[in-house]
PDB file of C-alpha atoms in Angstrom:
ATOM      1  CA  UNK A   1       9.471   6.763  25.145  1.00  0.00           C
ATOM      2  CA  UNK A   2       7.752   4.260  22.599  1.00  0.00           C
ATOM      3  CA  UNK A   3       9.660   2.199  20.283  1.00  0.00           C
ATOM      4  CA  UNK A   4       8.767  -0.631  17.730  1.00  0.00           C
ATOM      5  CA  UNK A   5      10.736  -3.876  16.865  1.00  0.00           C
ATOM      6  CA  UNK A   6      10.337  -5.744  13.890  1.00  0.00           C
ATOM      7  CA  UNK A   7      12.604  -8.690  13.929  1.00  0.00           C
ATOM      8  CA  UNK A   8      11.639 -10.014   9.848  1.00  0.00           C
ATOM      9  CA  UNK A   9      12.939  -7.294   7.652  1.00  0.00           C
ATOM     10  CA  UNK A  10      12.036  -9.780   4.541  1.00  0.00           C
ATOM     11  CA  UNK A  11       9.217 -12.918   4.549  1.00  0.00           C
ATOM     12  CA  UNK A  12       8.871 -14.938   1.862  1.00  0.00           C
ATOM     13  CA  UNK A  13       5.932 -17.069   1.737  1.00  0.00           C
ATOM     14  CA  UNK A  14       4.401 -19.367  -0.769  1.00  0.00           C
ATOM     15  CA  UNK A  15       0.561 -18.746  -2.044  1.00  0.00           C
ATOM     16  CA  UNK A  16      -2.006 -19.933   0.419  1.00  0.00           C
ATOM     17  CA  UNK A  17       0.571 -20.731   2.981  1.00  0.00           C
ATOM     18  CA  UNK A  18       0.327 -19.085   6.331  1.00  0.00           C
ATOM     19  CA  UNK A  19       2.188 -16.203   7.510  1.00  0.00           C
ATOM     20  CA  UNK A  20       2.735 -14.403  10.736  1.00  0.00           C
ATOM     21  CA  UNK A  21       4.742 -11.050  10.778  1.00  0.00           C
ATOM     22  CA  UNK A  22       6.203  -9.985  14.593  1.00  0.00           C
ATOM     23  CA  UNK A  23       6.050  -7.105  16.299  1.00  0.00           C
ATOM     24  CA  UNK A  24       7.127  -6.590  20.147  1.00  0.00           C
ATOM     25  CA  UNK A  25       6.856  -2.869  21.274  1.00  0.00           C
ATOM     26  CA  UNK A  26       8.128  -0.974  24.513  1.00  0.00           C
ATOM     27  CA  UNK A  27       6.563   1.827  26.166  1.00  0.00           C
ATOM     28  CA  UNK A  28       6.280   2.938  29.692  1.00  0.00           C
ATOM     29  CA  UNK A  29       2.946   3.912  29.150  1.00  0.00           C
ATOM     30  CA  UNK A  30      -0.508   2.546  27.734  1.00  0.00           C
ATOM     31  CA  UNK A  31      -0.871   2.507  23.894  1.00  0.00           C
ATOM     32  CA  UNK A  32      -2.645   2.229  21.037  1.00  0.00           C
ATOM     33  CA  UNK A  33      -1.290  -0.471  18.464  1.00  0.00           C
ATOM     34  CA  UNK A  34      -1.429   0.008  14.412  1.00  0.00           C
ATOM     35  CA  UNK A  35      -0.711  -2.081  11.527  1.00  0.00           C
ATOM     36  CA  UNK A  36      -0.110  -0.309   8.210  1.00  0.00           C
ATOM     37  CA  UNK A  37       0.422  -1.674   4.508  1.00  0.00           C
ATOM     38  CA  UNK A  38       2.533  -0.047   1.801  1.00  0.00           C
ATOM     39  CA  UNK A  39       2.140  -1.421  -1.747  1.00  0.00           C
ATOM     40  CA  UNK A  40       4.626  -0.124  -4.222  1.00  0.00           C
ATOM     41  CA  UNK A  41       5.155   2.980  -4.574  1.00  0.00           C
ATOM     42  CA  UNK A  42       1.870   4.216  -2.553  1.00  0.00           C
ATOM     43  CA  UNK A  43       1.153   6.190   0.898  1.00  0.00           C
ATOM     44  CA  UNK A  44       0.121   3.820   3.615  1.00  0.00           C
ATOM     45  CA  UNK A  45      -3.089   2.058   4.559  1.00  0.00           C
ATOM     46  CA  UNK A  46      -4.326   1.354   7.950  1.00  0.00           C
ATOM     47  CA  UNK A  47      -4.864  -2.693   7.780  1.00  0.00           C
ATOM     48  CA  UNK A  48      -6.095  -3.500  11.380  1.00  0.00           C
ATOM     49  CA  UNK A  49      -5.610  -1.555  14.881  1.00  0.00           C
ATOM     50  CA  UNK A  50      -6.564  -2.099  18.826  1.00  0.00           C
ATOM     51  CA  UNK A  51      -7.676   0.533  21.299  1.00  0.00           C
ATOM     52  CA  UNK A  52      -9.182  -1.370  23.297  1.00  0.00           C
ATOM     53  CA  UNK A  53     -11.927  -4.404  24.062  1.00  0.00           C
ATOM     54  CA  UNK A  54     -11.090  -7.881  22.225  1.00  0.00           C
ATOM     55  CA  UNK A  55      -7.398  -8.255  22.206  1.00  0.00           C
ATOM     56  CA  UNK A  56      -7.538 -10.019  18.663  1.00  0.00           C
ATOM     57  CA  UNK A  57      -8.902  -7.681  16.021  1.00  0.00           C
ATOM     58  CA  UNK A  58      -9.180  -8.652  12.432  1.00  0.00           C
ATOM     59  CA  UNK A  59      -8.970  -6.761   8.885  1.00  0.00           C
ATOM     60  CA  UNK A  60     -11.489  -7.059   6.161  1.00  0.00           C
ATOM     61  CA  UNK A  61      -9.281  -9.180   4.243  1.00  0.00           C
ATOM     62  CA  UNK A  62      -8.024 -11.919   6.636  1.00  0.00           C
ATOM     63  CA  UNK A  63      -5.087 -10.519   8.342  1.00  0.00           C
ATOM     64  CA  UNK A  64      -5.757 -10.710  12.228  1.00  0.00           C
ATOM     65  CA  UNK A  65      -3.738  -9.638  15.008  1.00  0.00           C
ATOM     66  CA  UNK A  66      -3.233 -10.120  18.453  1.00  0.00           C
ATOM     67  CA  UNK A  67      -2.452  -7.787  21.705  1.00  0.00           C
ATOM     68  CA  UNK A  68      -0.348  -9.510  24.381  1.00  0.00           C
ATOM     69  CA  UNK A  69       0.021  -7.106  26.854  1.00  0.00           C
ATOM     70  CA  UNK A  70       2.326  -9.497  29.143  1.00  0.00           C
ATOM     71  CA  UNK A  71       4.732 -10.213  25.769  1.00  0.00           C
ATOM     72  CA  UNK A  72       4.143  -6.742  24.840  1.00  0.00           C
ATOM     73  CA  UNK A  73       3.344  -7.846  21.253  1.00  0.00           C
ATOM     74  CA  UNK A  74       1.091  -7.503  18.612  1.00  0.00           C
ATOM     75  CA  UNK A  75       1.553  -9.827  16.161  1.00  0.00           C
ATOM     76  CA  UNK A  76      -0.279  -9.993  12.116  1.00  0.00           C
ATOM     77  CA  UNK A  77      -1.476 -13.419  10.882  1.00  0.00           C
ATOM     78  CA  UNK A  78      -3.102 -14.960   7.914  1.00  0.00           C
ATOM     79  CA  UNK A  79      -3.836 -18.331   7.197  1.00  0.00           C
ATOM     80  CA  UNK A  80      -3.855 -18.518   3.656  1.00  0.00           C
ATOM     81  CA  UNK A  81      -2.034 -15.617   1.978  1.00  0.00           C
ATOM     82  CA  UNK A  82      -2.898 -14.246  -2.106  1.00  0.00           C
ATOM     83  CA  UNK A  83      -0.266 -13.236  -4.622  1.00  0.00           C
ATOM     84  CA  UNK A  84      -1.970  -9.548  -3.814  1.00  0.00           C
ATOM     85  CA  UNK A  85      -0.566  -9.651   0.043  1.00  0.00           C
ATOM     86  CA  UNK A  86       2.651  -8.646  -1.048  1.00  0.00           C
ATOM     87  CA  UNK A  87       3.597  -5.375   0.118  1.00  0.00           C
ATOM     88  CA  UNK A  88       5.380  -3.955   3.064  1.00  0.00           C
ATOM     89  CA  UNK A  89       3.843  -4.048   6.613  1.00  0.00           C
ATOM     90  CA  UNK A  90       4.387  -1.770   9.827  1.00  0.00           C
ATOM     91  CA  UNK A  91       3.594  -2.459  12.707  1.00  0.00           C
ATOM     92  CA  UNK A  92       3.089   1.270  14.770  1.00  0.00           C
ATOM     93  CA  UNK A  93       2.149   2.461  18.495  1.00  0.00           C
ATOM     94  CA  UNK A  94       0.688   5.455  19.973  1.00  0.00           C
ATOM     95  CA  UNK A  95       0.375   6.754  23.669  1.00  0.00           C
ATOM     96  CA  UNK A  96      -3.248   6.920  25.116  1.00  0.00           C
ATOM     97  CA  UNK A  97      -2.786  10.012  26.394  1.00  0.00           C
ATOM     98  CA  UNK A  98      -1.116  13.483  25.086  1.00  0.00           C
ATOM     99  CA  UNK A  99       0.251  14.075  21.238  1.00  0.00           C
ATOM    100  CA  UNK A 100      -1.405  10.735  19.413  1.00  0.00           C
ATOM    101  CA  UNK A 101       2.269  10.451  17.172  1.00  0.00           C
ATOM    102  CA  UNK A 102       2.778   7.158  15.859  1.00  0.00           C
ATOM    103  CA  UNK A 103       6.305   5.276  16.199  1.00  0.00           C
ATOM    104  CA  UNK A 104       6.894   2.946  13.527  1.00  0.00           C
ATOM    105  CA  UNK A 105       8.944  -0.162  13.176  1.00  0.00           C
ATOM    106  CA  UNK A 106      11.628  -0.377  10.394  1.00  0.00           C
ATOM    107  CA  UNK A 107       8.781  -2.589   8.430  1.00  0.00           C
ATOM    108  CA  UNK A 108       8.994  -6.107   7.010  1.00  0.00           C
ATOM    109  CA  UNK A 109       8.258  -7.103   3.480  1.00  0.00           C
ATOM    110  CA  UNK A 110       6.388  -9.817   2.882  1.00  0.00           C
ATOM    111  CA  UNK A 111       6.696 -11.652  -0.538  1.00  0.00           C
ATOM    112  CA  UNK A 112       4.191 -14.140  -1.875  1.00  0.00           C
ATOM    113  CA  UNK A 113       5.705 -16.530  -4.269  1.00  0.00           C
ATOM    114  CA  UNK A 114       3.812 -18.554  -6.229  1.00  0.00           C
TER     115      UNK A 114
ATOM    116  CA  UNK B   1     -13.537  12.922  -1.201  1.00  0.00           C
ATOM    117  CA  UNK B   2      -9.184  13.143  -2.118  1.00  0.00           C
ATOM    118  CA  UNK B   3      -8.062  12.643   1.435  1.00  0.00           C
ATOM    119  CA  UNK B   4      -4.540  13.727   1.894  1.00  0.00           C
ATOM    120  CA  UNK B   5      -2.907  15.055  -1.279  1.00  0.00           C
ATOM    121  CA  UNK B   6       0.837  16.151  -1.623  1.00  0.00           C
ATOM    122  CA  UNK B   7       2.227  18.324  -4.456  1.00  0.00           C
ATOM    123  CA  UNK B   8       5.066  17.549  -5.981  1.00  0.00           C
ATOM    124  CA  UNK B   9       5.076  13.383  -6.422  1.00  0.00           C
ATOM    125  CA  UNK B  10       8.836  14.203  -7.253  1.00  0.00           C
ATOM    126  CA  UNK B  11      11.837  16.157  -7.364  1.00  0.00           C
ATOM    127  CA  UNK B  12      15.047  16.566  -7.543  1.00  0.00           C
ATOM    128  CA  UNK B  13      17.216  19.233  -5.900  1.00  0.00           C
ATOM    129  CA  UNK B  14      20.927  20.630  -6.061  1.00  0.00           C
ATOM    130  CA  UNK B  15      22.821  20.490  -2.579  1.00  0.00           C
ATOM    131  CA  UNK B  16      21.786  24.502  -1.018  1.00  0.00           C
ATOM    132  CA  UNK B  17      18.697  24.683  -2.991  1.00  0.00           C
ATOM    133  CA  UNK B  18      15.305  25.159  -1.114  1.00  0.00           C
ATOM    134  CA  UNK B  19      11.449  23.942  -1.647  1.00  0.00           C
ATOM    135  CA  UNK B  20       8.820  23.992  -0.413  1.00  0.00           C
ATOM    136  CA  UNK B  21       6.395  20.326   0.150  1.00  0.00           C
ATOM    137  CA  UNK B  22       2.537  20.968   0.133  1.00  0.00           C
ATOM    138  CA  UNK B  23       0.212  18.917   1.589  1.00  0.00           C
ATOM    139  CA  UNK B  24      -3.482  19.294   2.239  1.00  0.00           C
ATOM    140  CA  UNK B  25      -6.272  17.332   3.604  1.00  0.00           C
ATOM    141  CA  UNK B  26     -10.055  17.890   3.135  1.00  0.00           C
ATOM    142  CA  UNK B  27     -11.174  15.224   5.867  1.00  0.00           C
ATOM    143  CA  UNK B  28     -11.588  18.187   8.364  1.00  0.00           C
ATOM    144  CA  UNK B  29      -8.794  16.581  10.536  1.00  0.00           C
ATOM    145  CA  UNK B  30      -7.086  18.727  13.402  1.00  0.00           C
ATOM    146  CA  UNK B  31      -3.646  17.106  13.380  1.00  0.00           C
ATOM    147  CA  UNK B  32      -1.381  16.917  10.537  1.00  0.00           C
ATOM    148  CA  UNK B  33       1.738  15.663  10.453  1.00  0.00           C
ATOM    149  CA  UNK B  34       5.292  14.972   7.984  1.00  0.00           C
ATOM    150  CA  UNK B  35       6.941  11.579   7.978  1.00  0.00           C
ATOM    151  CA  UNK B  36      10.449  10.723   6.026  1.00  0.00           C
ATOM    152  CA  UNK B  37      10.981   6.926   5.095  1.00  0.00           C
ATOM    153  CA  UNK B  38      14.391   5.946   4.509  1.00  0.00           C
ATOM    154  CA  UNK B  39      15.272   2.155   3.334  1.00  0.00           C
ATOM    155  CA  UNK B  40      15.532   0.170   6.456  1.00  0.00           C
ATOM    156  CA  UNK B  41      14.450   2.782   8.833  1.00  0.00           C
ATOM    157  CA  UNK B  42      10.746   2.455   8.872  1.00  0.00           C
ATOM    158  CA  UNK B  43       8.573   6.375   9.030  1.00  0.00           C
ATOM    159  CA  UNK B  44      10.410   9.056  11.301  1.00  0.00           C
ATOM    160  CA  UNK B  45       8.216  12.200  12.359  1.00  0.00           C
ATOM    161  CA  UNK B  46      10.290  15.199  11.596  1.00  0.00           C
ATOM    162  CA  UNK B  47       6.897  17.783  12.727  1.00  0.00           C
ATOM    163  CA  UNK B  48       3.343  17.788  14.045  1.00  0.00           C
ATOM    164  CA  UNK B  49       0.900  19.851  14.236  1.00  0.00           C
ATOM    165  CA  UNK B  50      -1.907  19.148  16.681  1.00  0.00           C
ATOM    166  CA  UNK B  51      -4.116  21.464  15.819  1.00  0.00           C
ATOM    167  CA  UNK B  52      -4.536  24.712  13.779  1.00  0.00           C
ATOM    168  CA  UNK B  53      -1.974  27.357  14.803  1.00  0.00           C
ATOM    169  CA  UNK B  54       0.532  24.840  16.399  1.00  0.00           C
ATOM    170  CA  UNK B  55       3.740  23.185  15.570  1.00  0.00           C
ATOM    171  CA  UNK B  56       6.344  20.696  17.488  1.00  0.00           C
ATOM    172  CA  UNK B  57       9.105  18.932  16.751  1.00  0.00           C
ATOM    173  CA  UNK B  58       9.598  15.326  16.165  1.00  0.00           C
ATOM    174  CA  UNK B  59      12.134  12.803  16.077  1.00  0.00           C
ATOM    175  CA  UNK B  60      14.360  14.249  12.918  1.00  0.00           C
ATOM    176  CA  UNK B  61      13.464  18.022  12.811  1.00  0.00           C
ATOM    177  CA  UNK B  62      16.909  18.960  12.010  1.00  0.00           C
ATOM    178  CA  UNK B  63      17.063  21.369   8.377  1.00  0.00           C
ATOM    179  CA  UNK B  64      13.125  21.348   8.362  1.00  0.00           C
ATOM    180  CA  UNK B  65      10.455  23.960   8.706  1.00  0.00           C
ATOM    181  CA  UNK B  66       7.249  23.853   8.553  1.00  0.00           C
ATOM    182  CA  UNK B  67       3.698  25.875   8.419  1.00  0.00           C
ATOM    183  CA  UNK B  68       0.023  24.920   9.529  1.00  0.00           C
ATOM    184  CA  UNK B  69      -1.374  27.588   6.826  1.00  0.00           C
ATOM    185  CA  UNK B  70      -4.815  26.688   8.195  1.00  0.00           C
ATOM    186  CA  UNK B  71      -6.584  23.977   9.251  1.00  0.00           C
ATOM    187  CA  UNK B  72      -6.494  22.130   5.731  1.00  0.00           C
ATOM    188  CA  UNK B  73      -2.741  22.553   4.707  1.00  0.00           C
ATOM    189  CA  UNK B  74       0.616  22.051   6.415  1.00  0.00           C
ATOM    190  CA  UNK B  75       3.680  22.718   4.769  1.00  0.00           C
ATOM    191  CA  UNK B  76       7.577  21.467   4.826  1.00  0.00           C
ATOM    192  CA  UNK B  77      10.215  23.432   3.489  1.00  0.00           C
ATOM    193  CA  UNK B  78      13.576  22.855   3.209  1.00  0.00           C
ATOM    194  CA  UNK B  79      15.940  25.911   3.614  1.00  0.00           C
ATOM    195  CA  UNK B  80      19.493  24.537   2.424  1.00  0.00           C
ATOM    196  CA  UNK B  81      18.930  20.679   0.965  1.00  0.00           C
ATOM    197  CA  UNK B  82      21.707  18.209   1.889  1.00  0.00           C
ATOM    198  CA  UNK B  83      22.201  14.846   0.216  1.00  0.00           C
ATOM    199  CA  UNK B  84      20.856  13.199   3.984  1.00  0.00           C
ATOM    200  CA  UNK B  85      17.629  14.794   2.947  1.00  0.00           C
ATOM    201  CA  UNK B  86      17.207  12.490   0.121  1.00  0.00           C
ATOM    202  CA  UNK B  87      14.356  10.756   0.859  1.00  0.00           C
ATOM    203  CA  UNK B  88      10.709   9.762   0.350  1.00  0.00           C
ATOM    204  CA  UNK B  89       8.509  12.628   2.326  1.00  0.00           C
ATOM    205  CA  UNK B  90       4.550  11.746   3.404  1.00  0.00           C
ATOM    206  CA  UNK B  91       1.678  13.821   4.927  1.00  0.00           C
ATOM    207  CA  UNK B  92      -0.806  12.344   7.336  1.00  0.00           C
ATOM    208  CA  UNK B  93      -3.904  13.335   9.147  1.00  0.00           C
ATOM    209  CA  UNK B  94      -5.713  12.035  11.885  1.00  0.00           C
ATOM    210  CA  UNK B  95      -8.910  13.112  14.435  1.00  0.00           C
ATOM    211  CA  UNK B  96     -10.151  11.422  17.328  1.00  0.00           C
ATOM    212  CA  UNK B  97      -9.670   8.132  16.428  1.00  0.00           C
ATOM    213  CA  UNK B  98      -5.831   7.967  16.575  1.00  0.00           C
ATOM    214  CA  UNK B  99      -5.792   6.626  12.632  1.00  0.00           C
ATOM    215  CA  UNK B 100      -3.637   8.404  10.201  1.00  0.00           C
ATOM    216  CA  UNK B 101      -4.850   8.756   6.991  1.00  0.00           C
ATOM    217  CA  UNK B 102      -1.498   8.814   4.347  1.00  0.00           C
ATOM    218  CA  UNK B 103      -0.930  10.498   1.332  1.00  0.00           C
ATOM    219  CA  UNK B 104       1.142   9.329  -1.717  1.00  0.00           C
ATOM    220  CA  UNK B 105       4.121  10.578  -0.753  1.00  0.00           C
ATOM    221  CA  UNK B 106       6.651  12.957  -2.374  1.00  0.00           C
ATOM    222  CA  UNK B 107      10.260  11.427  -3.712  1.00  0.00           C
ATOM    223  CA  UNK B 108      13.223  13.455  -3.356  1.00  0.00           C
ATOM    224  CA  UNK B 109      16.728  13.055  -4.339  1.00  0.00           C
ATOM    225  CA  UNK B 110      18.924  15.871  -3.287  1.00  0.00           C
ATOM    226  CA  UNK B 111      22.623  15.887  -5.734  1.00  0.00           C
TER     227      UNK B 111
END
């Protein structure tokens, strides 16, 4: 079985600051790793995700992430975050092969302060 | 283009009452599926559907139903609501590429 852990439940970051949000995953097979955003009161967007290739992938507005395969973790970075970054973040995986369901981490909201 | 659209965006139930959640994507996706986020707990799949004409269980299927109607609509009903079902409910899609595509969710309190 898959599961997710996201060890910030709540980040709190000042504008332009860096930020990195953690995510360490365990599965006993091969997966596919997700990171979704939730603004208020909205569905969830896709924000960055690796199949395969590069190990760091990147989103079209700054956010990067990287897979460590031997740490098992894929964690989100930006260098300089914007008041608009605030929202809630999940990370997610997915097995290569069979049913492509998604397990999600409890999430971690990120807060950009001023 | 709407993507994945749920009717209602709310409601609120009596304890024993039943309803029915609609979703519906026109991406031309094979796999649907119905999440329920709870505070703290991150999305929990309670079914799937991998393609047109099946149905499985997920991870909290307990006092759910659902129906793949056809390949654009999958539906989630609730027979006898409880106050655990209070929640906020959300439709995906996906195809090949593993992404789910969202939709804007549907908030229920159950009294």
């Amino acid at each position: 079985a898959q599961s997710v852990t996201q060890l910030d439940s709540q980040v709190p970051v000042f504008e332009e600051a860096p930020v990195e949000l953690r995510c360490n995953y365990s599965s006993s097979v091969s997966v596919y790793l997700f990171w979704y955003v939730q603004y208020p009161n909205q569905g969830l967007q896709l924000l960055l995700k690796y199949l395969s290739g590069s190990t760091l992938v990147e989103s079209i507005n700054g956010f990067e992430a990287e897979f460590n395969k031997s740490q098992t973790s894929f964690h989100l970075r930006k260098p300089s975050v914007h008041i608009s970054d605030t929202a809630e973040y999940f990370c997610a995986v997915s097995r290569l092969a069979g049913a492509n369901n998604l397990f999600f981490g409890t999430g971690t909201r990120l807060t950009v302060i001023p | 283009n709407a993507g994945v659209t749920q009717t209602p965006k709310f409601q609120v139930l009596k304890t024993g009452q039943s309803m029915t959640l609609q979703c519906a994507q026109d991406m031309n996706h094979n796999s649907m599926y119905w999440y329920r986020q709870d505070p703290g707990m991150g999305l929990r799949l309670i079914y799937y559907s991998a393609s047109e004409g099946t149905t499985d269980k997920g991870e909290v299927p307990n006092g759910y139903n659902v129906s793949r109607l056809n390949k654009r609509e999958f539906s989630l009903r609730l027979e006898s609501a409880a106050p655990s079902q209070t929640s906020v409910y959300f439709c995906a899609s996906s195809d090949q590429g593993f992404e789910q595509y969202f939709g804007p969710g549907t908030r229920l309190t159950v009294t």
